[in-house]
GROMACS .gro file of C-alpha atoms in nm:
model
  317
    1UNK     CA    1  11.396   5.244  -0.496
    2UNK     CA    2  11.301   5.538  -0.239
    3UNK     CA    3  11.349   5.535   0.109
    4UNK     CA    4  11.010   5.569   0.226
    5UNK     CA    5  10.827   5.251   0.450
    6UNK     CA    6  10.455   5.288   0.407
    7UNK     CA    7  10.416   5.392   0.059
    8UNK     CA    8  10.501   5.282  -0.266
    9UNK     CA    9  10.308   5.482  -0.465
   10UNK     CA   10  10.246   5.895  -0.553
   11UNK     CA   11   9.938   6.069  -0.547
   12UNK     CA   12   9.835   6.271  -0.821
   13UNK     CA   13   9.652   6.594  -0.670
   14UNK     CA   14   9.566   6.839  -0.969
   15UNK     CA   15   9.335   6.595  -1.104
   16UNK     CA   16   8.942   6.697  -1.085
   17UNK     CA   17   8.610   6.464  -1.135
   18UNK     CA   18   8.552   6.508  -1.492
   19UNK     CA   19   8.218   6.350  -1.437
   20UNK     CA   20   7.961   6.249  -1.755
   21UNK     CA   21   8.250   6.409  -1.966
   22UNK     CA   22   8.542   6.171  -1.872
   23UNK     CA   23   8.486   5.980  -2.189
   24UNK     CA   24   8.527   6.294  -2.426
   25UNK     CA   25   8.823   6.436  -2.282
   26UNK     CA   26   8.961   6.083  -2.312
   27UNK     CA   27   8.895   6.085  -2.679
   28UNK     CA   28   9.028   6.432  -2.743
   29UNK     CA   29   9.353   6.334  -2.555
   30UNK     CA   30   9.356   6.066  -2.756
   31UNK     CA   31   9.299   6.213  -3.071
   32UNK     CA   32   9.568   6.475  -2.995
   33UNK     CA   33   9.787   6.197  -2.910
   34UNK     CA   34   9.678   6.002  -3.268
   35UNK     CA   35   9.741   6.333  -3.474
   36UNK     CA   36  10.110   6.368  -3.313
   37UNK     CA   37  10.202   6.052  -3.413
   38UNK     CA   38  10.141   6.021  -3.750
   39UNK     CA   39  10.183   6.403  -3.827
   40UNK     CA   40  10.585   6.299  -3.695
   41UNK     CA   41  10.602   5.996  -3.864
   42UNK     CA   42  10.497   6.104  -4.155
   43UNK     CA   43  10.782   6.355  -4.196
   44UNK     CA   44  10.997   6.134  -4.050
   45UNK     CA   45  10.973   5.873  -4.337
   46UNK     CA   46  10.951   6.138  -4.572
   47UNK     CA   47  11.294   6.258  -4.472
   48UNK     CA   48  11.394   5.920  -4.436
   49UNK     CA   49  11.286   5.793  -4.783
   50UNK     CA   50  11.399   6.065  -4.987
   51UNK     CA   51  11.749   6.106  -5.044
   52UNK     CA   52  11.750   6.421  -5.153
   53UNK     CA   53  11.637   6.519  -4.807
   54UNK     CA   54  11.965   6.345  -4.683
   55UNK     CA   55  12.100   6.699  -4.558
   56UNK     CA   56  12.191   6.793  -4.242
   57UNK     CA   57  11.959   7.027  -4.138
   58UNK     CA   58  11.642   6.723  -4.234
   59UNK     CA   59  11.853   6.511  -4.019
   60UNK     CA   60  11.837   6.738  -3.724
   61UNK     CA   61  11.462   6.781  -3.787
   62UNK     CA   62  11.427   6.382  -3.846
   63UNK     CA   63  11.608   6.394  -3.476
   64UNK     CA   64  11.348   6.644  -3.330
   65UNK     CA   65  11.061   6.471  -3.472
   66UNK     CA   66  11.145   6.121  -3.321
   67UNK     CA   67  11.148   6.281  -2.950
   68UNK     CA   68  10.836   6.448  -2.980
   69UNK     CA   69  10.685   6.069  -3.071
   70UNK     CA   70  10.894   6.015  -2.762
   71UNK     CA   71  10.788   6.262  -2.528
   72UNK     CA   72  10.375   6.240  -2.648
   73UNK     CA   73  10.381   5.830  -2.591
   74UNK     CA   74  10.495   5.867  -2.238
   75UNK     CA   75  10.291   6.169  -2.133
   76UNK     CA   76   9.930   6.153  -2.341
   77UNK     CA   77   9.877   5.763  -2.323
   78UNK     CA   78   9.967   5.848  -1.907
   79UNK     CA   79   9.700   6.157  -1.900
   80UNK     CA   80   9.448   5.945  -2.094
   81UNK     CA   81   9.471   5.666  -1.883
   82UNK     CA   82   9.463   5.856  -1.577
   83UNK     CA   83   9.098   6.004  -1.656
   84UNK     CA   84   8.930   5.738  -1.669
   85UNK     CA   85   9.027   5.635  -1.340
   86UNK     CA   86   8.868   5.725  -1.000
   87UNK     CA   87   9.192   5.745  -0.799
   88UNK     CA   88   9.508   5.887  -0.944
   89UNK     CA   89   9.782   5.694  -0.847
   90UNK     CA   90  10.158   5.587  -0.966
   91UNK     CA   91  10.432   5.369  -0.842
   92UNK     CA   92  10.717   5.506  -0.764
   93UNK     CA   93  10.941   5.297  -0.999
   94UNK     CA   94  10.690   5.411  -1.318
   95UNK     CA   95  10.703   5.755  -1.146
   96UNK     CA   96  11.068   5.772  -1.164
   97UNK     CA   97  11.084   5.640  -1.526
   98UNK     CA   98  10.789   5.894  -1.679
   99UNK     CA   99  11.015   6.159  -1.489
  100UNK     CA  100  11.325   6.051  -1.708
  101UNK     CA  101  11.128   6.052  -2.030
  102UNK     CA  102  11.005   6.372  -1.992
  103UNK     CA  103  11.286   6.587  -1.863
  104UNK     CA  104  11.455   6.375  -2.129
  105UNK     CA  105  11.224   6.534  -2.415
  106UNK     CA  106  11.273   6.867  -2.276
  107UNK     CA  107  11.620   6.875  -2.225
  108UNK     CA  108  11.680   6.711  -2.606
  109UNK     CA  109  11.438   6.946  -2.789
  110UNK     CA  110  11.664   7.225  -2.657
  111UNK     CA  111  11.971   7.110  -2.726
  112UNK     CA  112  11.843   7.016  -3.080
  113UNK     CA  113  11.743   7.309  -3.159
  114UNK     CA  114  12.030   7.452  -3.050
  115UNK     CA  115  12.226   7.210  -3.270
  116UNK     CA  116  11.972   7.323  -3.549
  117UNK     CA  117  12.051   7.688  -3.496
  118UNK     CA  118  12.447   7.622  -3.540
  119UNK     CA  119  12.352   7.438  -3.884
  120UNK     CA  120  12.165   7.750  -3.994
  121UNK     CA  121  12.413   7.943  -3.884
  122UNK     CA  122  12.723   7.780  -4.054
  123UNK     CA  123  12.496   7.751  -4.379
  124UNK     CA  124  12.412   8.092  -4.396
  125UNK     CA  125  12.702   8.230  -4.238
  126UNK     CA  126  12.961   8.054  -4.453
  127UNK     CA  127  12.788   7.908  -4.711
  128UNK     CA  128  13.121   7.782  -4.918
  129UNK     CA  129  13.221   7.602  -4.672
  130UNK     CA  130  12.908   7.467  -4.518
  131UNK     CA  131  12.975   7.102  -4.697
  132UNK     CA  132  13.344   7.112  -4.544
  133UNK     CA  133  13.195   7.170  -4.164
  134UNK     CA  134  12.869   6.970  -4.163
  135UNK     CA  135  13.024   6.629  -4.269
  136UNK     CA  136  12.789   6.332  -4.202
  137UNK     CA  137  13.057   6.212  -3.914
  138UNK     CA  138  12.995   6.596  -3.739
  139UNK     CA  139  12.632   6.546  -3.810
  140UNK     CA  140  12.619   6.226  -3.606
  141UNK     CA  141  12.824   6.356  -3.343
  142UNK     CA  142  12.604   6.620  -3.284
  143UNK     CA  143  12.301   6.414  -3.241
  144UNK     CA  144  12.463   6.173  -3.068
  145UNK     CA  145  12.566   6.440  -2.796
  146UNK     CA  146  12.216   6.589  -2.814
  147UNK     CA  147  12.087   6.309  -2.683
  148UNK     CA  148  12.318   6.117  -2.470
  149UNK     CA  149  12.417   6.451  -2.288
  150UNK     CA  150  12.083   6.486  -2.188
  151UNK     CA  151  11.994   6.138  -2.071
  152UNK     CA  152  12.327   6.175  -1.844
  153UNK     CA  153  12.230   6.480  -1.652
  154UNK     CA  154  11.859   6.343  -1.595
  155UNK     CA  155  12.009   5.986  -1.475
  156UNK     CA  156  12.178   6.201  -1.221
  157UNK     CA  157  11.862   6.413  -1.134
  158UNK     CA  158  11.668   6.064  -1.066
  159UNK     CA  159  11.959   5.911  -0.878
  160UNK     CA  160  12.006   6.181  -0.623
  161UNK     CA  161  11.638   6.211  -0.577
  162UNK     CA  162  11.563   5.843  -0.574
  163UNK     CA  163  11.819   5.882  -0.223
  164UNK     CA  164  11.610   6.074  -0.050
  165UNK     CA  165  11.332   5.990   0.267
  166UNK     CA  166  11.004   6.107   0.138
  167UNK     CA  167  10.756   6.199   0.450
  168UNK     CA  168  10.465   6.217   0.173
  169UNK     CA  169  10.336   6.131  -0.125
  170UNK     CA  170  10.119   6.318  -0.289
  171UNK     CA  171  10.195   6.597  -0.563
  172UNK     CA  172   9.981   6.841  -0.671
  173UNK     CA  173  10.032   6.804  -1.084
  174UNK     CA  174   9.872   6.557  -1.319
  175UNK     CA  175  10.175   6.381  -1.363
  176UNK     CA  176  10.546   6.320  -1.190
  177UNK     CA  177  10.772   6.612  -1.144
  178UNK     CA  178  11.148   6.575  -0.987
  179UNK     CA  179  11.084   6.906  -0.785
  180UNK     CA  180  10.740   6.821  -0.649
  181UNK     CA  181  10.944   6.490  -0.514
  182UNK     CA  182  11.177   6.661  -0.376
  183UNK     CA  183  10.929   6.845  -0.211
  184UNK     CA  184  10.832   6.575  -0.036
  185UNK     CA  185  11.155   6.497   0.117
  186UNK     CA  186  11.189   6.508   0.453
  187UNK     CA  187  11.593   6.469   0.461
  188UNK     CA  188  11.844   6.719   0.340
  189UNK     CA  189  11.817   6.858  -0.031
  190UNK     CA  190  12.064   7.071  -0.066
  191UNK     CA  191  12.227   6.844  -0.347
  192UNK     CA  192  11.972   6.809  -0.506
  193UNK     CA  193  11.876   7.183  -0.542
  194UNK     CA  194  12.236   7.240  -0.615
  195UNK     CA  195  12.224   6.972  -0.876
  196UNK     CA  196  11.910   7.066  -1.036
  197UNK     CA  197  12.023   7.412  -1.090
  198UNK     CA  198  12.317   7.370  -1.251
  199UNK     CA  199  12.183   7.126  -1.507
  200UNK     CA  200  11.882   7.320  -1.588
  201UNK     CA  201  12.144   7.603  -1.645
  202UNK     CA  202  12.334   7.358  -1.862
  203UNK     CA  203  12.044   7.236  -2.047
  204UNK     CA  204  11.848   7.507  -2.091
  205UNK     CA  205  12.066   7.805  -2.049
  206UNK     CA  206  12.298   7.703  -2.252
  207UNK     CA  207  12.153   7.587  -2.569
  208UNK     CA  208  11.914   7.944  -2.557
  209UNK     CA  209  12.246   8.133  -2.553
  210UNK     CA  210  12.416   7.955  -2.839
  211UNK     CA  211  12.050   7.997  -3.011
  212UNK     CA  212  12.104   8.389  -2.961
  213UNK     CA  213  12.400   8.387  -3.070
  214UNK     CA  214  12.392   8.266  -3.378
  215UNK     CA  215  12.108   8.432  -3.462
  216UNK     CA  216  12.303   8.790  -3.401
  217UNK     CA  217  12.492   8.653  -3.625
  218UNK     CA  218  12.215   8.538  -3.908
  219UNK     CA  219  12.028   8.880  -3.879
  220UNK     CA  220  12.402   9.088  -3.893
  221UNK     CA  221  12.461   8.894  -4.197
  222UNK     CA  222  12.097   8.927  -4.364
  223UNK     CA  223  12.179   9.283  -4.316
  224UNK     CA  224  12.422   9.347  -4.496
  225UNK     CA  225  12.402   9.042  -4.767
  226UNK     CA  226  12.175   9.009  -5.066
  227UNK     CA  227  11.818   8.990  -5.123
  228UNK     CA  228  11.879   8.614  -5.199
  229UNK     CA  229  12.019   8.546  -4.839
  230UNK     CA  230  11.729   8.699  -4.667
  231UNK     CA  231  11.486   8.483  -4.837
  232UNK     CA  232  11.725   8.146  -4.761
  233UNK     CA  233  11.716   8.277  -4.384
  234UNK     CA  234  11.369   8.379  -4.370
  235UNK     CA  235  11.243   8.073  -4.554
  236UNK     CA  236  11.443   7.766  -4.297
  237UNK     CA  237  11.533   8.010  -3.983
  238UNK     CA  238  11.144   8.151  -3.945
  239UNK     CA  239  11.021   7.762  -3.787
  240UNK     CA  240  11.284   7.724  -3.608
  241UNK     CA  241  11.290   8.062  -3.447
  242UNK     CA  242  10.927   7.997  -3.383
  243UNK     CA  243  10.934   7.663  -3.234
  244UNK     CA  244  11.243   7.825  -2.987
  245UNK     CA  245  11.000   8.045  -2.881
  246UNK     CA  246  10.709   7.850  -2.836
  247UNK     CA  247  10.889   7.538  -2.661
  248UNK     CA  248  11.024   7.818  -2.486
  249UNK     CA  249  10.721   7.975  -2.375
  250UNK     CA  250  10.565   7.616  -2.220
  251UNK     CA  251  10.917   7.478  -2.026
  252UNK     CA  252  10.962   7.773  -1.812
  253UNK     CA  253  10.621   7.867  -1.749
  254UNK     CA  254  10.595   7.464  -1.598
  255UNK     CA  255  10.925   7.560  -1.430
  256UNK     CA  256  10.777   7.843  -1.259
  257UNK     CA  257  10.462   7.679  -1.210
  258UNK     CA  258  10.647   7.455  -1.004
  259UNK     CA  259  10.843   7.628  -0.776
  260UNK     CA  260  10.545   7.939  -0.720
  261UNK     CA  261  10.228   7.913  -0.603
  262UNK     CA  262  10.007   7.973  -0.885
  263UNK     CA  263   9.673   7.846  -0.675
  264UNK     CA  264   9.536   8.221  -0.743
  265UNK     CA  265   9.515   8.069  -1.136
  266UNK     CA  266   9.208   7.872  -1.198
  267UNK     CA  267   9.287   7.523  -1.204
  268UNK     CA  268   9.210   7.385  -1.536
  269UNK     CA  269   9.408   7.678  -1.662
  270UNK     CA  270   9.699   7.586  -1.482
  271UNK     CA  271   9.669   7.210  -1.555
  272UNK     CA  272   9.648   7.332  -1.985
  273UNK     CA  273   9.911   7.550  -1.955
  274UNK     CA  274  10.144   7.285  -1.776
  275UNK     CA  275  10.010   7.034  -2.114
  276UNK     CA  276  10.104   7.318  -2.315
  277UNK     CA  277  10.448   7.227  -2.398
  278UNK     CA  278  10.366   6.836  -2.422
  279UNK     CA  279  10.092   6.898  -2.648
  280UNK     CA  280  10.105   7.230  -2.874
  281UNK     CA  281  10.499   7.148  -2.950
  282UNK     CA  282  10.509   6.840  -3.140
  283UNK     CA  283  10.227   6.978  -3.377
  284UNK     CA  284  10.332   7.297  -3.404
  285UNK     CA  285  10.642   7.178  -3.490
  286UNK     CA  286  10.534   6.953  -3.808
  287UNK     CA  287  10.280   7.234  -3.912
  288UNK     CA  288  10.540   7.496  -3.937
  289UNK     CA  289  10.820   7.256  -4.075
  290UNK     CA  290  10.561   7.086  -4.281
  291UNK     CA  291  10.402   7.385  -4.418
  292UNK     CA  292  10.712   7.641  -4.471
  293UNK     CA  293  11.031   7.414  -4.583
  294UNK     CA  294  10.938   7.421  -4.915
  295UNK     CA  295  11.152   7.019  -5.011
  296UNK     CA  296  10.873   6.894  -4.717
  297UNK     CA  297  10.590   7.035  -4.794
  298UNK     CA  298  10.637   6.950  -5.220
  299UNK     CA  299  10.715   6.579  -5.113
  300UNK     CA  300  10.435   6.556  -4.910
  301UNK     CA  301  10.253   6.691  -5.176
  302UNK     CA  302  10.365   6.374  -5.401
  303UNK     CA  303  10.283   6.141  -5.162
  304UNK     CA  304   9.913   6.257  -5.139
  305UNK     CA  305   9.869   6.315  -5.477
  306UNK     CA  306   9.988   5.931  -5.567
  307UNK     CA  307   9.807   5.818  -5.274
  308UNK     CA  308   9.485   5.989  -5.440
  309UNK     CA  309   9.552   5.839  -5.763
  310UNK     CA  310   9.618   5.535  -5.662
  311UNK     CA  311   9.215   5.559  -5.484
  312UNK     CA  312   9.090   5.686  -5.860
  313UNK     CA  313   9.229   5.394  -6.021
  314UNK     CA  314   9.069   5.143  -5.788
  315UNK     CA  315   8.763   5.320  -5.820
  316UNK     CA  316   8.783   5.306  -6.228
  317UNK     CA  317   8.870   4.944  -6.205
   0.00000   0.00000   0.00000
């Protein structure tokens, strides 16, 4: 797939010799992992079995909460697997693919939420018309281009960086990253840098500016509405504002981290704060969406409290 004769493999460099505790940092990896799974999925089939929940702005969170499951699976099954080897190695073909899955999960949590942030702001910003705008067909659409806009612009990363000679392999991260490859190349770039800017303005940029946008538009009117329309904005724009800020927070500090040399950083700081965004997002997310959209939290509620009963009545019997 790359043009490079000797090699057909990366080295992963930022890993370190965990020594006698190898085994518990596979299990907490693994329980993080465990915990992000079935925190998403169960909001997912809450959403999906309720049909009162059957509203755009669940659908868009249904949508969020299947690519975190995504992004965890390829990343924290990788990571665990990786420690409890004694050399860190890939292929490039696997290398290639984990790349796509993971820019993939960036790139769509943005653009989700940015899709989010319109629905908020067309429900709070025109509420008697909200129904007329977010039709099911609209809804669809928007996921749809969420998604496949995303997986478009990353194909293209991975094609014009699959193109390149390599003269080395080995990257300095605990797992593959398209600008640490290109790195490596030993032909010319420029494309590629050219490329890679644009989309991340695309991807990124773009979706944080329609974000900021509409909220200038939420807060102006908040302002001047009623008392009512603050609490409906404060009560399903406070998670999402904080899970903008936190994915936020994690991509571009990894996009820094990547093109700066950080080495004055310890190392296992670096290596958790390059997790951070991987790890702390998909549980952050179904704590705060879990916790403060009051239709969630009440069903999940019910489903405990019958799954409870249904222990008490074994237990009788």
């Amino acid at each position: 797939m790359v043009n490079f004769s000797h090699n057909s493999y990366f080295t992963l460099g930022a890993y370190f010799d965990p020594g006698p505790l190898r085994w518990l940092y596979f299990v907490i990896i693994l329980s993080v992992y465990v915990l992000i799974v079935l925190s998403n999925l169960l909001l997912i089939v809450v959403i999906c079995l309720n049909k009162t929940l059957h509203e755009p702005m669940y659908l868009f969170l249904c949508s969020l909460f299947i690519n975190e499951i995504n992004g965890s699976t390829v990343f924290l099954v990788f990571i665990a697997y990786q420690i409890l080897q004694d050399v860190h190695t890939i292929s490039y073909n696997l290398c290639f693919l984990q790349i796509f899955f993971l820019y993939s999960y960036g790139g769509v949590t943005f653009t989700n939420l940015a899709v989010m942030s319109y629905d908020r702001y067309v429900a709070i910003c025109f509420p008697l018309h909200y129904n007329t705008h977010m039709t099911q067909r609209k809804v669809t659409c928007l996921i749809v281009v969420a998604w496949l806009s995303v997986f478009v612009a990353v194909a293209i990363t991975i094609v014009l960086t699959a193109s390149l000679k390599l003269c080395g392999n080995i990257m300095d991260s605990v797992y593959c990253e398209n600008y640490l490859i290109v790195k490596l190349a030993c032909s010319d770039a420029t494309a590629n840098n050219i490329y890679e800017a644009v989309a991340v303005t695309i991807v990124l940029t773009i979706p944080l500016i329609i974000i900021f946008f509409t909220y200038i538009q939420i807060f102006r009117v908040c302002f001047n509405g009623t008392k009512q329309t603050r609490q409906k904005a404060v009560s399903t724009c406070t998670p999402h504002l904080f899970s903008v800020v936190n994915f936020a927070f994690g991509s571009w500090f990894q996009i820094f981290q990547s093109r700066f040399d950080l080495s004055h950083l310890p190392e296992i700081l670096r290596i958790i704060l390059s997790l951070y965004h991987l790890t702390c997002q998909p549980l952050f997310n179904t704590l705060m969406y879990g916790l403060n959209l009051t239709k969630i939290r009440n069903m999940c509620k019910n489903i405990f409290s019958k799954s409870q009963n249904g222990v008490n009545m074994i237990e009788i019997k």
